[in-house]
């Protein structure tokens, strides 16, 4: 168990490129924190700085209150699972898992027992005599995790450990890692570019973009209350629809005007946005908050708009439909699979006005 | 007169190249056409032989037959006229000069192989972290392209000796004298002359070892080294327990190649000391028996001994290679 604190941590390279900028992050004892973002966002660099594989340009990194900036990886008591698994090709699986313990001078009987226990836990007992190249991708991934578990480290770092698995195996491995975290009750820091992995596994998620931490929160809160346009667009699939808009007062009411779209702001929220009247804003609504009228569930705050169907993607459990407004603006909706939709047809869809987001286009922050 | 004969010689060399390689191409071309006319089942069985036969014939004529003949001659007398049993071998293993040659060769084997491989490995690993790696590596690799004879000529100047009081033209002695020491007879002092010769070979082979080992070291995935670091291994432990085992097959190939080269070494000794002053090695001994003393029997026996000495090395190499193939 480790309490990890990033304090204004920055990584910049000789050529001036800043990979991570002023990262502040407080990771609790038994947390499963997921670092997520598009490639090149600095998530892996942050993880590697924590591992000690990458130097820290400025700022402080603390593990359990101790500043570790200048400590080597071996002094940090942290285990890491690599994307490539990085198993030692010349060693058997047993030796791979035992390597770290051997270096520590752990008694042989103890090593045997711990490796055996970890292997049993991961279901790889019968592979212990094999070499890494005789294993399948899924098996190698387990060994890589096993190698980390055996050490009983104070924190686990994982750098996209599932990205080399096929889709089915990935779902299974996801659940297994979550179970493992519950069992071990240790700090897990997990890097991924896949927001589904982030949402399903993380007890908290840190979203990064271009070296800057965008938002840290529970999956639920990230989804419901994104801080800015990037987080709103990154979390959720398909991504949130955005419309360039302005706020217009009409009598008592307040309208969002975006091209052909004219959406009234519900009375309860009106006071919140009063001060933004006349300024440009971004109106965002998730595809799953747009319904075909026949299948709209109760409890939403429907507002009907007209749009033309351009593409229909039948997924089985849902339909993803590409819709076009009269002004040509395209947006997506995730609707009930029973909906009858034909490309080219003009239909009416209901927006749930309990669930929309307004952002400031210059700062991209959410309007509060 | 001189000019025309030179031109003629040039022309015949060019025509030899054209007809030689053209002939080979024509040979394969014709053979290929012939095989293609065969029914397809026979074709796949015969085709490999069509390509391999010329090479096998050449190898047989210029390698296998002479080897067999050498073995036979090694059991015959000086003029290859009568059988002498194991006399030549008896000579080879008892004669004082031969024993010196064996001792020297073992010295060569151990020192050249050991030092050029370990220096090459050290440089390969260290260079991996150096900014001017390509330049530094080029400098170390450079001797590799110099022939043994050329290198020997260079080192003759390095080791050149003048009696005390006269200006030293040899680099090493110039340094020794300027530091206030007596000039050293690098090539005549029996205690150091073998090491002086061995140094040349090490200078030549370290670059070769370095280039191969460096590419093997670079071939180790960065992740694996980092994983070892995360597993709390020190850089020293990483070197011994990760780097060395992973590049072990390259290490073996480099070592065996150098071993074979050292067993064959002759030019350096020939140019530097002519094998005098206890610097003889087996190969230089062989040349002497064969061409200076015209004793074909003894010369052949020494050649056979050299051949036998190389065999275990080749077996180790081939076995390793097969293992690697099987592991693939």
XYZ file of C-alpha atoms in Angstrom:
696
model
C 0.000 0.000 0.000
C 1.352 3.361 -0.924
C 0.103 6.888 -0.831
C 1.441 8.614 -3.922
C 1.518 12.354 -4.480
C 2.524 14.174 -7.643
C 3.226 17.814 -6.850
C 3.679 20.167 -9.818
C 5.537 17.385 -11.625
C 6.845 18.397 -15.047
C 8.738 16.421 -17.656
C 10.460 18.371 -20.382
C 13.033 17.157 -22.874
C 16.218 18.765 -24.173
C 14.487 19.696 -27.405
C 11.977 21.755 -25.455
C 9.104 19.316 -25.715
C 7.048 19.219 -22.548
C 5.540 15.766 -22.073
C 3.892 16.410 -18.718
C 3.166 19.825 -17.290
C 2.517 20.685 -13.644
C 0.874 17.401 -12.751
C -0.830 17.423 -9.369
C -2.316 14.129 -8.328
C -2.985 12.530 -4.978
C -3.414 8.773 -5.164
C -4.799 7.020 -2.092
C -3.644 3.843 -0.431
C -5.801 1.213 -2.063
C -7.022 3.145 -5.009
C -7.329 1.890 -8.576
C -6.380 5.014 -10.454
C -6.577 4.999 -14.216
C -4.576 7.470 -16.276
C -6.370 7.851 -19.551
C -5.931 9.993 -22.619
C -5.085 9.871 -26.308
C -1.602 8.743 -27.333
C 1.069 11.305 -26.591
C -0.909 12.856 -23.754
C 1.804 12.183 -21.164
C 0.103 9.350 -19.307
C 2.856 6.812 -19.877
C 5.534 9.397 -19.118
C 3.804 10.132 -15.813
C 3.735 6.435 -14.988
C 7.391 6.034 -15.905
C 8.344 8.970 -13.718
C 6.546 7.274 -10.874
C 8.369 4.042 -11.648
C 11.706 5.829 -11.650
C 12.436 4.927 -15.268
C 12.176 8.551 -16.335
C 13.696 11.504 -14.524
C 11.513 14.308 -13.215
C 12.366 17.734 -14.667
C 10.719 19.730 -11.910
C 8.221 19.272 -9.120
C 8.094 16.670 -6.386
C 6.981 13.082 -6.239
C 6.189 11.545 -2.880
C 5.573 7.931 -1.963
C 4.228 7.586 1.566
C 5.407 11.062 2.400
C 8.920 10.461 1.212
C 10.292 12.476 -1.692
C 11.463 9.939 -4.282
C 12.550 12.165 -7.198
C 16.121 10.939 -7.014
C 15.445 7.370 -5.935
C 16.155 4.585 -8.400
C 13.393 2.106 -9.304
C 14.855 -0.485 -6.943
C 14.448 1.863 -3.998
C 10.774 2.520 -4.639
C 9.195 -0.897 -4.001
C 6.942 -0.633 -7.003
C 6.104 -3.331 -9.528
C 5.253 -2.670 -13.128
C 3.445 -4.594 -15.836
C 4.596 -3.563 -19.300
C 2.536 -3.335 -22.442
C 4.887 -5.801 -24.129
C 4.948 -7.879 -20.890
C 8.777 -7.697 -21.073
C 9.261 -11.235 -19.805
C 12.864 -12.430 -19.617
C 13.101 -14.619 -22.726
C 15.890 -16.867 -21.441
C 14.179 -17.753 -18.169
C 11.373 -20.185 -17.470
C 8.108 -18.788 -16.173
C 9.078 -19.834 -12.676
C 12.415 -18.031 -12.972
C 10.690 -14.990 -14.415
C 8.430 -14.761 -11.410
C 11.165 -15.634 -8.935
C 13.788 -13.242 -10.333
C 13.082 -10.287 -8.092
C 12.834 -12.433 -4.962
C 16.101 -14.153 -5.830
C 17.830 -10.800 -6.128
C 16.511 -9.915 -2.692
C 18.004 -13.063 -1.252
C 14.665 -14.554 -0.263
C 15.063 -18.184 0.958
C 14.443 -20.753 -1.765
C 11.544 -22.479 -0.052
C 9.878 -19.135 0.473
C 10.324 -18.210 -3.207
C 8.862 -21.522 -4.324
C 5.870 -21.107 -2.096
C 5.185 -17.512 -3.153
C 5.575 -18.203 -6.867
C 3.316 -21.229 -6.515
C 0.693 -19.188 -4.702
C 0.726 -16.437 -7.317
C 0.629 -18.987 -10.137
C -2.370 -20.715 -8.563
C -4.142 -17.436 -8.135
C -3.652 -16.613 -11.831
C -4.230 -20.155 -13.102
C -0.763 -20.580 -14.618
C 0.644 -23.372 -12.401
C 1.103 -25.761 -15.274
C 3.120 -23.198 -17.252
C 5.880 -22.687 -14.695
C 8.433 -24.821 -16.538
C 7.838 -23.265 -19.917
C 9.672 -20.436 -21.641
C 7.843 -17.186 -22.456
C 7.841 -17.805 -26.191
C 5.911 -21.049 -25.695
C 3.010 -19.090 -24.194
C 0.031 -17.395 -25.793
C -0.516 -13.665 -25.423
C -3.084 -14.111 -22.682
C -0.815 -16.447 -20.745
C 2.117 -14.063 -21.038
C -0.046 -11.266 -19.720
C -0.875 -13.373 -16.661
C 2.784 -14.148 -16.112
C 3.608 -10.453 -16.289
C 0.972 -9.791 -13.639
C 2.220 -12.777 -11.647
C 5.757 -11.452 -11.692
C 4.428 -8.277 -10.100
C 2.201 -9.983 -7.524
C 4.933 -12.294 -6.226
C 6.876 -9.325 -4.956
C 4.002 -8.017 -2.866
C 4.933 -4.426 -3.785
C 3.405 -1.313 -2.301
C 2.027 -0.262 -5.671
C 1.332 -1.800 -9.062
C 1.929 0.184 -12.219
C 0.371 -1.069 -15.410
C 1.113 0.364 -18.808
C -1.627 -0.691 -21.216
C -1.318 -4.327 -20.109
C -4.366 -5.439 -22.082
C -3.794 -3.697 -25.387
C -2.105 -6.720 -26.986
C -4.992 -9.070 -26.196
C -7.904 -9.811 -28.453
C -11.235 -8.234 -27.612
C -12.768 -11.232 -25.833
C -9.721 -11.908 -23.698
C -9.496 -8.240 -22.843
C -12.964 -8.201 -21.319
C -12.082 -11.240 -19.235
C -8.700 -9.857 -18.161
C -10.342 -6.564 -17.220
C -12.594 -8.316 -14.738
C -9.702 -10.367 -13.397
C -7.567 -7.305 -12.756
C -10.465 -5.640 -10.948
C -10.892 -8.733 -8.784
C -7.177 -8.827 -8.113
C -7.235 -5.240 -6.957
C -10.063 -5.951 -4.521
C -8.174 -8.920 -3.181
C -4.780 -7.287 -2.811
C -6.115 -3.939 -1.606
C -3.006 -2.192 -2.952
C -2.532 0.924 -4.998
C -2.998 0.250 -8.705
C -2.049 2.846 -11.272
C -3.188 1.864 -14.685
C -2.455 3.602 -17.976
C -4.727 3.141 -20.948
C -5.974 5.001 -23.983
C -9.186 3.018 -23.874
C -11.929 4.873 -22.073
C -13.957 1.688 -21.663
C -11.115 0.137 -19.643
C -10.854 3.343 -17.669
C -14.568 3.489 -16.887
C -14.912 -0.177 -15.974
C -11.825 -0.574 -13.817
C -10.923 2.731 -12.240
C -12.073 3.740 -8.806
C -10.936 7.148 -10.007
C -9.896 8.280 -13.461
C -7.361 10.953 -14.346
C -7.921 12.273 -17.854
C -4.873 13.775 -19.522
C -4.383 15.629 -22.760
C -1.257 17.208 -24.213
C 0.667 16.745 -20.997
C -1.941 18.453 -18.867
C -4.233 16.794 -16.362
C -7.781 17.655 -17.368
C -9.870 16.172 -14.583
C -9.673 13.521 -11.871
C -12.848 11.977 -10.578
C -14.877 8.821 -10.230
C -16.101 7.310 -13.504
C -19.670 8.368 -12.699
C -18.763 11.983 -12.031
C -16.520 12.241 -15.070
C -19.372 11.052 -17.201
C -22.007 13.246 -15.647
C -20.013 16.354 -14.887
C -17.138 16.731 -17.317
C -15.017 19.784 -16.529
C -14.286 20.750 -20.086
C -14.907 19.973 -23.719
C -12.013 17.524 -23.932
C -13.195 15.336 -21.070
C -16.782 15.551 -22.288
C -15.713 14.375 -25.722
C -13.253 11.740 -24.523
C -15.403 9.931 -21.986
C -18.387 8.165 -23.520
C -18.771 6.378 -26.805
C -19.878 7.560 -29.308
C -18.544 10.949 -28.220
C -20.739 13.798 -27.066
C -22.264 16.009 -29.771
C -21.120 19.622 -29.721
C -22.841 22.621 -31.260
C -21.485 26.175 -31.487
C -24.232 28.264 -29.973
C -25.271 31.467 -28.260
C -27.665 32.182 -25.398
C -30.677 34.308 -26.195
C -33.204 35.684 -23.729
C -36.828 35.827 -24.901
C -39.030 37.327 -22.238
C -38.536 35.196 -19.165
C -37.136 32.282 -21.093
C -33.532 31.551 -22.159
C -32.764 29.811 -25.423
C -29.702 28.066 -26.780
C -29.426 28.984 -30.429
C -27.191 26.880 -32.597
C -27.908 27.319 -36.280
C -31.239 25.667 -36.956
C -31.443 24.498 -33.363
C -33.323 26.498 -30.763
C -33.401 24.807 -27.372
C -35.009 26.315 -24.272
C -33.089 26.105 -21.043
C -35.226 24.523 -18.335
C -36.507 27.007 -15.767
C -34.504 25.438 -12.931
C -31.178 25.968 -14.678
C -31.965 29.382 -16.073
C -30.458 31.476 -13.288
C -27.175 29.619 -13.610
C -26.601 30.725 -17.193
C -28.142 34.196 -17.037
C -24.751 35.896 -16.998
C -23.651 34.254 -20.265
C -26.416 35.786 -22.352
C -25.107 37.005 -25.701
C -21.715 35.320 -25.418
C -20.745 32.406 -27.635
C -21.007 28.999 -25.965
C -20.717 25.335 -26.852
C -23.801 23.203 -26.375
C -23.101 19.531 -25.758
C -25.407 16.540 -25.524
C -24.520 12.865 -25.469
C -25.894 10.553 -28.194
C -27.559 8.425 -25.498
C -29.577 11.432 -24.311
C -31.325 11.713 -27.657
C -34.376 9.481 -28.125
C -36.801 8.483 -30.799
C -40.194 9.707 -29.454
C -41.840 6.245 -29.492
C -39.194 4.743 -27.255
C -38.334 7.693 -25.043
C -38.331 6.527 -21.428
C -40.313 8.299 -18.725
C -38.542 10.761 -16.491
C -36.695 12.660 -19.176
C -37.293 16.268 -20.032
C -37.988 15.877 -23.745
C -37.540 18.576 -26.313
C -38.464 17.629 -29.818
C -36.344 18.665 -32.796
C -36.403 17.796 -36.454
C -33.511 16.149 -38.237
C -32.757 14.049 -41.301
C -31.410 10.531 -40.985
C -28.162 10.123 -42.939
C -26.637 6.838 -41.746
C -28.105 4.038 -39.627
C -25.767 1.645 -37.788
C -27.648 -1.290 -36.344
C -25.658 -2.672 -33.384
C -28.273 -5.199 -32.223
C -28.811 -3.822 -28.740
C -28.975 -0.250 -30.005
C -28.956 1.839 -33.145
C -26.405 4.528 -33.770
C -27.949 7.028 -36.088
C -26.233 9.934 -37.838
C -28.614 12.854 -38.014
C -28.372 16.125 -39.914
C -29.996 19.411 -38.898
C -31.586 21.734 -41.430
C -28.354 23.802 -41.397
C -26.266 20.750 -42.282
C -24.782 20.195 -38.794
C -24.338 16.476 -38.169
C -24.782 14.766 -34.823
C -25.217 11.248 -33.455
C -27.908 9.566 -31.429
C -27.993 6.176 -29.725
C -31.567 5.051 -29.915
C -33.721 2.066 -29.130
C -33.110 -0.824 -31.582
C -36.811 -1.086 -32.311
C -36.848 2.404 -33.862
C -37.762 2.459 -37.553
C -35.233 4.618 -39.328
C -34.519 4.992 -43.024
C -31.673 7.062 -44.430
C -32.940 10.246 -46.055
C -36.067 10.329 -43.944
C -36.926 13.406 -41.850
C -37.759 12.440 -38.282
C -38.310 14.013 -34.913
C -36.076 13.130 -31.983
C -36.287 14.136 -28.343
C -33.370 15.731 -26.542
C -33.332 15.122 -22.777
C -32.928 18.601 -21.422
C -32.031 17.247 -17.985
C -28.738 16.163 -19.443
C -27.001 18.745 -21.530
C -23.714 20.566 -21.033
C -22.658 24.122 -21.793
C -19.036 25.117 -22.251
C -17.100 28.309 -22.756
C -15.524 28.046 -26.209
C -12.446 30.141 -25.352
C -11.434 28.331 -22.163
C -13.325 25.129 -23.105
C -14.387 24.922 -19.440
C -17.901 24.001 -18.453
C -20.163 26.930 -17.608
C -20.980 26.959 -13.928
C 56.602 -3.818 -74.830
C 55.843 -3.624 -71.135
C 52.665 -1.683 -71.938
C 51.241 -4.230 -74.343
C 51.815 -7.104 -71.972
C 50.045 -5.146 -69.215
C 47.113 -4.443 -71.467
C 46.970 -8.065 -72.481
C 46.974 -9.099 -68.859
C 44.171 -6.654 -68.064
C 42.135 -7.923 -70.994
C 42.540 -11.527 -69.982
C 41.507 -10.667 -66.414
C 38.390 -8.893 -67.652
C 37.500 -11.728 -69.991
C 38.032 -14.213 -67.177
C 35.549 -12.299 -65.032
C 33.036 -12.034 -67.867
C 33.315 -15.631 -69.003
C 33.625 -16.950 -65.473
C 30.512 -15.322 -64.045
C 28.736 -15.429 -67.403
C 29.436 -19.128 -67.568
C 27.906 -19.687 -64.143
C 24.809 -17.697 -65.071
C 24.507 -19.603 -68.357
C 24.942 -22.881 -66.513
C 22.110 -22.164 -64.102
C 19.942 -20.752 -66.858
C 20.288 -23.836 -69.028
C 19.867 -26.202 -66.082
C 16.735 -24.331 -65.031
C 15.224 -24.633 -68.493
C 16.045 -28.336 -68.578
C 14.448 -28.944 -65.198
C 11.345 -26.979 -66.123
C 10.672 -29.432 -68.918
C 10.467 -32.287 -66.453
C 7.125 -33.404 -65.005
C 6.264 -31.224 -62.018
C 6.632 -34.012 -59.456
C 10.179 -34.817 -60.446
C 10.948 -31.131 -60.798
C 10.611 -30.245 -57.124
C 12.861 -33.138 -56.197
C 15.534 -32.450 -58.799
C 15.577 -28.645 -58.720
C 17.520 -28.246 -55.435
C 20.199 -30.587 -56.759
C 20.540 -28.636 -59.966
C 21.439 -25.542 -57.995
C 23.591 -27.331 -55.473
C 25.590 -29.622 -57.748
C 28.018 -27.017 -59.144
C 28.765 -25.779 -55.633
C 29.164 -29.324 -54.363
C 31.494 -30.180 -57.232
C 33.655 -27.132 -56.604
C 33.709 -27.795 -52.869
C 34.557 -31.427 -53.486
C 37.343 -30.676 -55.927
C 38.952 -27.872 -53.968
C 38.163 -28.780 -50.373
C 37.239 -32.377 -49.758
C 39.738 -34.026 -52.081
C 42.724 -31.985 -50.888
C 41.710 -32.692 -47.309
C 41.656 -36.412 -47.937
C 44.980 -36.173 -49.741
C 46.493 -34.178 -46.898
C 45.388 -36.824 -44.436
C 46.949 -39.553 -46.556
C 50.214 -37.650 -47.020
C 50.435 -37.036 -43.300
C 51.120 -40.738 -42.872
C 53.899 -40.726 -45.456
C 57.515 -39.610 -45.479
C 59.131 -36.339 -46.547
C 58.692 -36.946 -50.279
C 55.401 -38.875 -49.938
C 57.067 -42.045 -51.163
C 56.646 -44.551 -48.351
C 54.398 -45.043 -45.348
C 55.768 -43.989 -41.985
C 52.785 -44.669 -39.755
C 52.351 -42.134 -36.973
C 55.924 -40.835 -37.157
C 54.912 -37.393 -38.350
C 52.374 -37.084 -35.531
C 54.943 -38.290 -33.081
C 57.211 -35.555 -34.316
C 54.466 -32.957 -34.056
C 53.768 -33.731 -30.423
C 57.363 -34.153 -29.210
C 59.578 -31.796 -31.199
C 60.674 -28.822 -29.078
C 59.813 -26.217 -31.711
C 56.397 -27.825 -32.139
C 55.753 -27.771 -28.414
C 56.629 -24.083 -28.319
C 54.219 -23.545 -31.173
C 51.464 -25.386 -29.275
C 52.152 -23.414 -26.122
C 52.085 -20.163 -28.063
C 48.903 -21.125 -29.854
C 47.148 -21.825 -26.572
C 48.342 -18.439 -25.343
C 46.974 -16.874 -28.515
C 43.668 -18.699 -28.185
C 43.090 -17.750 -24.586
C 44.269 -14.170 -24.779
C 42.942 -13.135 -28.176
C 39.555 -14.788 -27.746
C 39.196 -13.775 -24.127
C 40.352 -10.201 -24.491
C 38.817 -9.289 -27.820
C 35.442 -10.740 -26.828
C 35.396 -9.156 -23.390
C 36.752 -5.835 -24.645
C 34.291 -5.932 -27.523
C 31.444 -6.643 -25.118
C 32.529 -3.948 -22.701
C 32.789 -1.385 -25.466
C 29.470 -2.508 -26.966
C 27.659 -2.087 -23.655
C 29.337 1.193 -22.772
C 28.991 2.670 -26.260
C 25.282 2.091 -26.003
C 25.209 5.075 -23.649
C 27.654 7.341 -25.467
C 26.605 10.341 -27.492
C 29.169 9.961 -30.268
C 28.534 6.238 -30.589
C 28.828 5.940 -34.397
C 32.139 7.813 -34.509
C 33.644 5.914 -31.591
C 32.486 2.601 -33.000
C 33.881 3.400 -36.436
C 37.289 4.100 -34.908
C 37.280 0.809 -33.056
C 35.975 -1.092 -36.047
C 38.524 0.439 -38.423
C 41.393 -2.044 -37.811
C 39.001 -4.785 -38.900
C 39.301 -3.713 -42.540
C 43.100 -3.839 -42.491
C 44.682 -7.083 -43.649
C 46.802 -9.021 -41.192
C 49.898 -8.229 -43.185
C 49.022 -4.536 -43.355
C 48.379 -4.461 -39.631
C 51.691 -6.193 -39.027
C 53.519 -3.553 -41.037
C 51.824 -0.820 -38.985
C 52.778 -2.525 -35.751
C 56.372 -3.038 -36.844
C 56.611 0.732 -36.629
C 54.880 0.736 -33.279
C 57.372 -1.785 -31.922
C 60.482 -0.552 -33.802
C 63.604 -0.655 -31.681
C 66.850 1.321 -31.816
C 69.679 0.823 -29.377
C 69.764 3.317 -26.478
C 71.168 6.702 -27.451
C 69.810 6.635 -30.971
C 66.491 8.373 -31.786
C 63.615 5.947 -31.459
C 61.330 5.766 -34.510
C 58.944 3.295 -32.847
C 56.019 4.933 -31.075
C 56.104 2.722 -28.003
C 59.833 3.018 -27.499
C 59.728 6.758 -28.165
C 57.233 7.024 -25.329
C 59.297 4.713 -23.123
C 62.483 6.701 -23.715
C 60.804 10.072 -23.233
C 59.569 8.817 -19.875
C 63.142 7.960 -18.975
C 63.076 4.211 -19.501
C 65.412 2.078 -21.577
C 63.997 1.202 -25.014
C 62.368 -2.223 -24.994
C 62.966 -4.883 -27.608
C 59.316 -5.710 -28.019
C 59.861 -8.345 -30.639
C 63.177 -9.798 -29.468
C 62.584 -10.066 -25.743
C 61.330 -13.634 -25.408
C 59.245 -12.819 -22.373
C 57.120 -10.224 -24.150
C 57.376 -10.834 -27.887
C 54.448 -13.271 -27.975
C 52.268 -10.793 -26.131
C 53.363 -8.079 -28.545
C 52.118 -10.207 -31.436
C 48.928 -11.176 -29.654
C 48.186 -7.500 -29.056
C 48.042 -6.960 -32.815
C 45.417 -9.649 -33.235
C 43.388 -8.280 -30.340
C 43.576 -4.833 -31.920
C 42.277 -6.353 -35.153
C 39.500 -8.490 -33.684
C 38.034 -6.308 -30.953
C 36.195 -4.219 -33.533
C 34.667 -7.313 -35.065
C 33.517 -8.609 -31.681
C 32.191 -5.183 -30.758
C 30.101 -4.734 -33.899
C 28.370 -8.100 -33.589
C 27.892 -7.869 -29.832
C 26.716 -4.294 -30.056
C 23.933 -5.248 -32.441
C 23.003 -8.126 -30.129
C 22.922 -5.778 -27.138
C 20.783 -3.341 -29.078
C 18.468 -6.192 -29.968
C 17.498 -6.704 -26.341
C 14.111 -5.039 -25.885
C 14.364 -1.907 -23.743
C 11.319 -3.096 -21.817
C 13.105 -6.213 -20.627
C 15.953 -4.184 -19.162
C 13.463 -1.821 -17.556
C 11.473 -4.736 -16.183
C 14.661 -5.975 -14.533
C 15.220 -2.509 -13.116
C 11.683 -2.574 -11.713
C 12.475 -6.023 -10.316
C 15.140 -4.246 -8.270
C 18.135 -5.557 -10.195
C 21.313 -3.460 -10.102
C 22.986 -2.524 -13.385
C 25.631 -5.136 -12.608
C 22.998 -7.835 -12.049
C 21.221 -6.776 -15.235
C 24.468 -7.203 -17.159
C 25.207 -10.682 -15.812
C 21.718 -12.101 -15.489
C 19.846 -10.475 -18.362
C 22.223 -9.080 -20.994
C 24.782 -11.895 -21.083
C 22.281 -14.788 -21.225
C 20.200 -13.083 -23.907
C 23.202 -12.447 -26.157
C 24.850 -15.785 -25.320
C 24.365 -17.214 -28.798
C 26.046 -14.197 -30.381
C 28.812 -14.458 -27.803
C 29.361 -18.046 -28.818
C 29.401 -17.266 -32.525
C 31.855 -14.406 -32.041
C 34.096 -16.488 -29.792
C 34.184 -19.493 -32.078
C 34.834 -17.334 -35.135
C 37.783 -15.745 -33.365
C 39.008 -19.136 -32.161
C 39.047 -20.422 -35.718
C 40.794 -17.263 -36.915
C 43.425 -17.582 -34.213
C 44.064 -21.223 -35.045
C 44.770 -20.152 -38.591
C 46.932 -17.177 -37.661
C 50.215 -17.138 -39.487
C 50.619 -13.828 -41.313
C 51.257 -11.735 -38.209
C 53.983 -14.061 -36.994
C 55.452 -14.391 -40.467
C 55.736 -10.635 -41.028
C 56.774 -9.578 -37.527
C 59.304 -12.190 -36.394
C 59.303 -14.917 -39.009
C 58.596 -17.314 -36.173
C 62.005 -16.724 -34.644
C 62.713 -16.206 -30.944
C 60.041 -18.644 -29.717
C 57.143 -16.898 -31.455
C 56.170 -19.790 -33.703
C 52.519 -20.868 -33.888
C 51.108 -24.080 -35.383
C 50.209 -22.559 -38.726
C 53.561 -20.839 -39.198
C 55.237 -24.110 -38.233
C 53.174 -25.857 -40.883
C 54.265 -23.419 -43.590
C 57.875 -23.871 -42.544
C 57.787 -27.663 -42.636
C 55.905 -27.668 -45.899
C 57.647 -25.007 -47.950
C 60.958 -24.239 -46.237
C 61.976 -27.751 -45.281
C 59.958 -29.426 -48.052
C 58.780 -32.063 -45.588
C 55.291 -32.800 -46.912
C 54.599 -35.519 -44.387
C 55.213 -33.342 -41.333
C 53.525 -30.325 -42.864
C 50.422 -32.378 -43.628
C 50.367 -33.915 -40.156
C 50.372 -30.428 -38.616
C 47.577 -29.407 -41.022
C 45.509 -32.398 -39.912
C 46.087 -31.518 -36.256
C 44.861 -27.976 -36.958
C 41.818 -29.378 -38.727
C 41.022 -31.665 -35.799
C 41.409 -28.754 -33.384
C 38.822 -26.741 -35.290
C 36.231 -29.524 -35.413
C 34.945 -29.286 -31.815
C 34.518 -25.543 -32.265
C 32.510 -26.059 -35.431
C 30.403 -28.770 -33.794
C 29.596 -26.442 -30.908
C 28.664 -23.732 -33.373
C 26.441 -25.944 -35.470
C 24.741 -27.480 -32.465
C 23.980 -24.045 -31.069
C 22.644 -22.980 -34.431
C 20.341 -26.010 -34.609
C 19.082 -25.349 -31.108
C 18.257 -21.824 -32.073
C 16.410 -22.981 -35.152
C 14.451 -25.484 -33.073
C 13.500 -22.809 -30.583
C 12.141 -20.560 -33.227
